[in-house]
Coordinates of C-alpha atoms in Angstrom, one line a residue:
N30 CA -51.7 -51.4 -111.9
R31 CA -52.9 -50.4 -108.4
S32 CA -52.9 -52.8 -105.4
A33 CA -55.6 -53.1 -102.9
T34 CA -55.7 -50.8 -99.9
Y35 CA -54.5 -52.4 -96.5
Y36 CA -55.4 -51.2 -93.1
V37 CA -53.9 -51.8 -89.6
Y38 CA -55.4 -50.4 -86.4
L39 CA -52.7 -48.8 -84.2
D40 CA -53.5 -49.3 -80.5
S41 CA -50.9 -48.3 -78.0
E42 CA -53.1 -47.6 -75.1
L43 CA -53.2 -49.9 -72.0
P44 CA -56.4 -51.3 -70.8
V45 CA -57.5 -49.9 -67.5
G46 CA -58.8 -52.3 -64.7
T47 CA -60.9 -51.6 -61.6
I48 CA -61.6 -53.5 -58.4
K49 CA -65.0 -53.1 -56.9
N50 CA -66.8 -54.3 -53.8
A51 CA -70.2 -56.2 -53.8
S52 CA -72.1 -52.9 -54.0
G53 CA -70.2 -51.8 -57.1
T54 CA -68.0 -49.2 -55.3
T55 CA -64.5 -48.9 -56.6
L56 CA -61.9 -50.0 -53.9
T57 CA -58.9 -47.8 -53.7
K58 CA -57.4 -49.1 -50.4
E59 CA -54.8 -51.9 -50.2
Y60 CA -57.0 -54.2 -48.1
T61 CA -60.6 -55.4 -47.9
N62 CA -62.6 -57.8 -45.7
G63 CA -65.5 -58.2 -48.0
A64 CA -66.4 -59.7 -51.4
F65 CA -64.8 -58.0 -54.5
S66 CA -64.5 -58.4 -58.3
Y67 CA -62.4 -57.1 -61.2
S68 CA -63.3 -55.7 -64.6
A69 CA -61.5 -53.7 -67.3
T70 CA -62.1 -51.3 -70.1
D71 CA -60.1 -50.4 -73.3
S72 CA -60.6 -47.4 -75.6
G73 CA -58.9 -49.0 -78.5
S74 CA -58.9 -52.5 -79.8
G75 CA -61.0 -53.8 -76.9
I76 CA -60.4 -56.3 -74.2
N77 CA -59.1 -59.7 -75.2
Y78 CA -59.0 -61.5 -71.9
L79 CA -58.5 -61.0 -68.2
Q80 CA -56.2 -62.9 -65.7
Y81 CA -55.6 -63.0 -62.1
K82 CA -53.1 -64.6 -59.5
K83 CA -54.5 -66.1 -56.3
P84 CA -52.6 -65.7 -53.0
S85 CA -49.5 -67.9 -53.0
S86 CA -49.7 -68.6 -56.7
T87 CA -46.9 -67.7 -59.1
T88 CA -49.0 -68.1 -62.3
W89 CA -51.6 -66.1 -64.1
T90 CA -54.9 -67.8 -64.7
S91 CA -58.0 -66.9 -66.7
Y92 CA -60.5 -64.7 -65.0
T93 CA -64.1 -63.9 -66.1
S94 CA -64.9 -60.2 -65.7
G95 CA -67.0 -59.4 -62.7
T96 CA -66.7 -62.8 -61.0
S97 CA -67.1 -62.2 -57.2
I98 CA -64.4 -63.4 -54.9
S99 CA -66.1 -64.0 -51.6
A100 CA -65.1 -62.9 -48.2
S101 CA -64.7 -66.5 -47.2
S102 CA -62.0 -67.2 -49.9
A103 CA -58.4 -67.6 -48.9
N104 CA -56.8 -64.6 -47.3
G105 CA -54.0 -62.9 -49.1
T106 CA -53.2 -60.8 -52.0
Y107 CA -55.1 -61.2 -55.3
Q108 CA -53.5 -59.7 -58.5
F109 CA -55.4 -58.8 -61.7
R110 CA -54.5 -57.7 -65.3
A111 CA -56.2 -57.3 -68.7
V112 CA -54.8 -57.8 -72.1
D113 CA -56.4 -56.0 -75.2
K114 CA -56.7 -57.4 -78.7
A115 CA -53.5 -55.5 -79.7
G116 CA -51.6 -57.3 -77.0
N117 CA -51.3 -54.3 -74.6
I118 CA -51.2 -55.5 -70.9
S119 CA -52.7 -53.2 -68.3
A120 CA -51.1 -52.2 -65.1
T121 CA -51.5 -54.9 -62.4
K122 CA -54.2 -54.2 -59.9
S123 CA -54.0 -55.9 -56.5
I124 CA -55.9 -56.2 -53.3
T125 CA -55.4 -58.1 -50.2
L126 CA -58.3 -59.9 -48.6
D127 CA -58.2 -60.0 -44.8
S128 CA -61.2 -61.4 -43.2
S129 CA -59.4 -62.7 -40.1
K130 CA -59.8 -61.2 -36.7
P131 CA -56.8 -59.7 -35.0
T132 CA -55.5 -61.3 -31.8
M133 CA -54.2 -60.1 -28.5
T134 CA -51.8 -61.3 -25.9
L135 CA -52.1 -60.4 -22.2
Y136 CA -49.1 -60.1 -19.9
S137 CA -48.8 -60.3 -16.1
E138 CA -45.6 -58.2 -16.0
T139 CA -43.4 -60.2 -18.6
T140 CA -45.4 -63.5 -18.5
S141 CA -48.0 -64.1 -21.2
V142 CA -51.3 -65.3 -19.6
S143 CA -54.7 -66.4 -21.0
S144 CA -57.8 -64.3 -21.0
G145 CA -59.5 -64.2 -17.6
Y146 CA -56.3 -64.4 -15.6
K147 CA -56.0 -63.1 -12.1
S148 CA -52.8 -61.2 -11.5
T149 CA -51.0 -60.2 -8.4
A150 CA -48.0 -58.8 -10.3
K151 CA -46.9 -55.1 -10.2
Y152 CA -48.5 -54.4 -13.6
I153 CA -50.4 -55.8 -16.5
R154 CA -50.2 -55.0 -20.2
A155 CA -51.6 -56.0 -23.6
M156 CA -50.2 -56.4 -27.1
A157 CA -52.1 -56.9 -30.4
A158 CA -51.1 -58.5 -33.7
D159 CA -52.8 -59.0 -37.1
S160 CA -51.3 -61.0 -40.0
G161 CA -53.2 -59.2 -42.6
S162 CA -53.9 -55.5 -42.8
G163 CA -52.3 -54.8 -39.4
V164 CA -53.7 -53.5 -36.2
K165 CA -55.2 -50.0 -36.3
T166 CA -56.5 -49.4 -32.7
I167 CA -56.5 -51.1 -29.3
Y168 CA -59.2 -50.3 -26.8
V169 CA -59.3 -50.8 -23.0
K170 CA -62.0 -50.6 -20.4
K171 CA -60.4 -49.8 -17.0
P172 CA -61.7 -50.8 -13.5
D173 CA -64.9 -48.9 -12.7
A174 CA -65.1 -47.4 -16.2
S175 CA -68.3 -47.7 -18.2
S176 CA -66.7 -47.3 -21.7
Y177 CA -63.7 -48.2 -23.7
I178 CA -60.9 -45.8 -24.5
E179 CA -57.9 -46.1 -26.8
Y180 CA -54.9 -48.0 -25.5
T181 CA -51.2 -47.8 -26.5
S182 CA -49.8 -51.3 -27.1
G183 CA -47.6 -52.5 -24.2
T184 CA -48.5 -49.7 -21.7
Q185 CA -48.2 -50.8 -18.2
L186 CA -51.5 -50.7 -16.0
T187 CA -51.1 -50.8 -12.2
A188 CA -54.5 -50.1 -10.7
D189 CA -56.4 -52.9 -9.0
G190 CA -59.5 -54.2 -10.7
A191 CA -60.8 -55.8 -13.8
Y192 CA -59.7 -54.7 -17.3
S193 CA -61.2 -55.6 -20.7
F194 CA -59.4 -55.2 -24.1
Y195 CA -60.2 -55.6 -27.8
C196 CA -58.5 -54.3 -31.0
V197 CA -59.6 -53.4 -34.6
D198 CA -57.5 -54.0 -37.7
N199 CA -57.2 -51.7 -40.7
V200 CA -60.1 -53.2 -42.6
G201 CA -62.4 -53.1 -39.6
N202 CA -62.1 -56.8 -38.3
T203 CA -62.7 -56.7 -34.5
S204 CA -61.0 -59.1 -32.1
Q205 CA -62.7 -61.0 -29.3
T206 CA -62.8 -59.3 -25.9
Y207 CA -59.9 -60.3 -23.6
T208 CA -60.1 -59.8 -19.9
I209 CA -57.6 -59.7 -17.0
S210 CA -57.9 -58.5 -13.4
M211 CA -55.3 -57.5 -10.8
D212 CA -55.2 -57.3 -7.0
H213 CA -52.3 -56.3 -4.9
T214 CA -54.1 -55.6 -1.6
K215 CA -54.2 -58.0 1.3
P216 CA -57.5 -58.9 2.8
T217 CA -58.6 -57.1 5.9
L218 CA -59.6 -58.6 9.2
T219 CA -61.7 -56.8 11.8
S220 CA -63.0 -57.8 15.2
S221 CA -66.2 -56.9 17.1
V222 CA -64.1 -55.7 20.0
G223 CA -62.2 -53.1 18.0
G224 CA -58.9 -54.8 17.4
F225 CA -56.7 -57.8 18.0
G226 CA -54.2 -58.9 20.6
K227 CA -56.7 -58.5 23.5
T228 CA -57.4 -60.7 26.4
L229 CA -61.2 -61.1 26.5
Q230 CA -63.7 -62.3 29.1
D231 CA -66.5 -62.4 26.7
G232 CA -67.3 -63.7 23.2
F233 CA -66.2 -61.9 20.0
T234 CA -66.6 -62.1 16.2
V235 CA -63.9 -61.8 13.5
T236 CA -64.8 -60.8 10.0
A237 CA -62.7 -60.9 6.7
S238 CA -63.1 -58.5 3.8
D239 CA -61.4 -57.6 0.6
N240 CA -61.4 -54.6 -1.7
F241 CA -61.9 -56.4 -4.9
S242 CA -62.4 -60.2 -4.7
S243 CA -64.0 -62.9 -2.5
V244 CA -62.1 -63.9 0.6
T245 CA -61.7 -67.0 2.7
L246 CA -61.1 -66.7 6.5
Y247 CA -58.9 -69.2 8.3
Y248 CA -58.8 -69.7 12.1
K249 CA -57.2 -71.9 14.7
T250 CA -58.6 -72.5 18.1
P251 CA -56.5 -73.3 21.3
N252 CA -57.3 -77.0 21.0
S253 CA -56.5 -77.2 17.2
A254 CA -53.1 -78.2 15.7
S255 CA -53.8 -76.3 12.3
F256 CA -55.9 -73.7 10.7
V257 CA -59.3 -74.5 9.3
A258 CA -61.3 -72.5 6.7
S259 CA -64.6 -70.9 7.7
T260 CA -67.5 -71.4 5.5
T261 CA -68.4 -67.8 5.7
S262 CA -66.4 -64.6 5.9
S263 CA -67.1 -64.2 9.7
V264 CA -66.6 -66.6 12.6
V265 CA -68.2 -66.1 16.1
F266 CA -66.8 -67.3 19.3
S267 CA -69.0 -67.1 22.5
K268 CA -67.9 -66.8 26.0
T269 CA -68.6 -70.6 26.5
T270 CA -65.6 -71.4 24.3
V271 CA -62.3 -72.7 25.6
N272 CA -59.7 -70.4 27.1
G273 CA -56.6 -69.9 25.2
T274 CA -55.1 -68.4 22.0
Y275 CA -57.1 -67.9 18.8
A276 CA -55.4 -67.2 15.6
F277 CA -56.8 -65.7 12.3
Y278 CA -55.8 -64.9 8.7
A279 CA -57.5 -64.4 5.3
V280 CA -56.7 -65.2 1.7
D281 CA -58.5 -63.5 -1.2
G282 CA -59.4 -64.9 -4.6
Y283 CA -56.0 -63.8 -6.0
G284 CA -53.9 -65.5 -3.3
N285 CA -53.1 -62.3 -1.4
K286 CA -52.7 -63.3 2.4
S287 CA -53.3 -61.0 5.3
D288 CA -51.2 -60.9 8.4
T289 CA -52.0 -63.3 11.2
Y290 CA -53.8 -62.0 14.1
Y291 CA -54.4 -63.3 17.6
M292 CA -57.0 -63.0 20.3
Y293 CA -56.8 -64.4 23.9
M294 CA -59.7 -65.8 25.8
S295 CA -59.6 -65.9 29.6
I296 CA -62.9 -66.4 31.1
D297 CA -63.3 -67.4 34.9
A298 CA -65.6 -70.4 35.4
P299 CA -68.4 -69.6 37.8
E300 CA -68.0 -70.9 41.4
A301 CA -70.8 -72.9 42.8
T302 CA -71.6 -72.6 46.5
I303 CA -73.7 -75.0 48.5
V304 CA -75.7 -73.0 51.0
K305 CA -77.1 -74.9 54.0
S306 CA -80.8 -74.4 54.3

């Protein structure tokens, strides 16, 4: 008597999984900032089911082949695997979604400051951070420059003027633009008579200027107890003003204050004479 013939299919080959972007290109890098999906093939018994783990999850859940995970999904690492009909489990494929922009911190010397800050410190610097794929490159546009160049994180910059920074992470997310400006230079005061400390018998003009920012001119007349701010960057005194000491100083938009300068008015009053006709 002869039994029936029995068959068993031997399948010791693992399924092979692939992660692709929205256009169908296989993703080989660790990070992405766009939509992606997972699929698997098996040369033996065929795929039985797919599973994946979401970021912060500790359990595998069912996944439908090719289902798109959008760029607006939770950032973090997604893991995938496939199981064939013989029970073979594929190697785990993983990819980290990073759709968040990197951030930057500006410093006035060692003090962190907000974007747009006006500094009078010895130097400014910038640092970048990214919680996902990491910072790839930082860029800076220096004063009077028309384009950005690469910047090494934390490098001290000392030249007066306006700076702009931005950074890019390893998947191409670009930060916002951060700005900071710096001015170490005191405002300059000039007079129409070629200097200060003079005793004058005629009127004069004092003008304040600054190499980088706006400037406010302050002055005190002989009859004043305190300084007042001029509404313009120049102030004019005619020869009909009161005799005495005039004092001047200027403050720029960064708080830099000039030295105080003085001018002295000593104008003789005209003498009237009555002449008999």
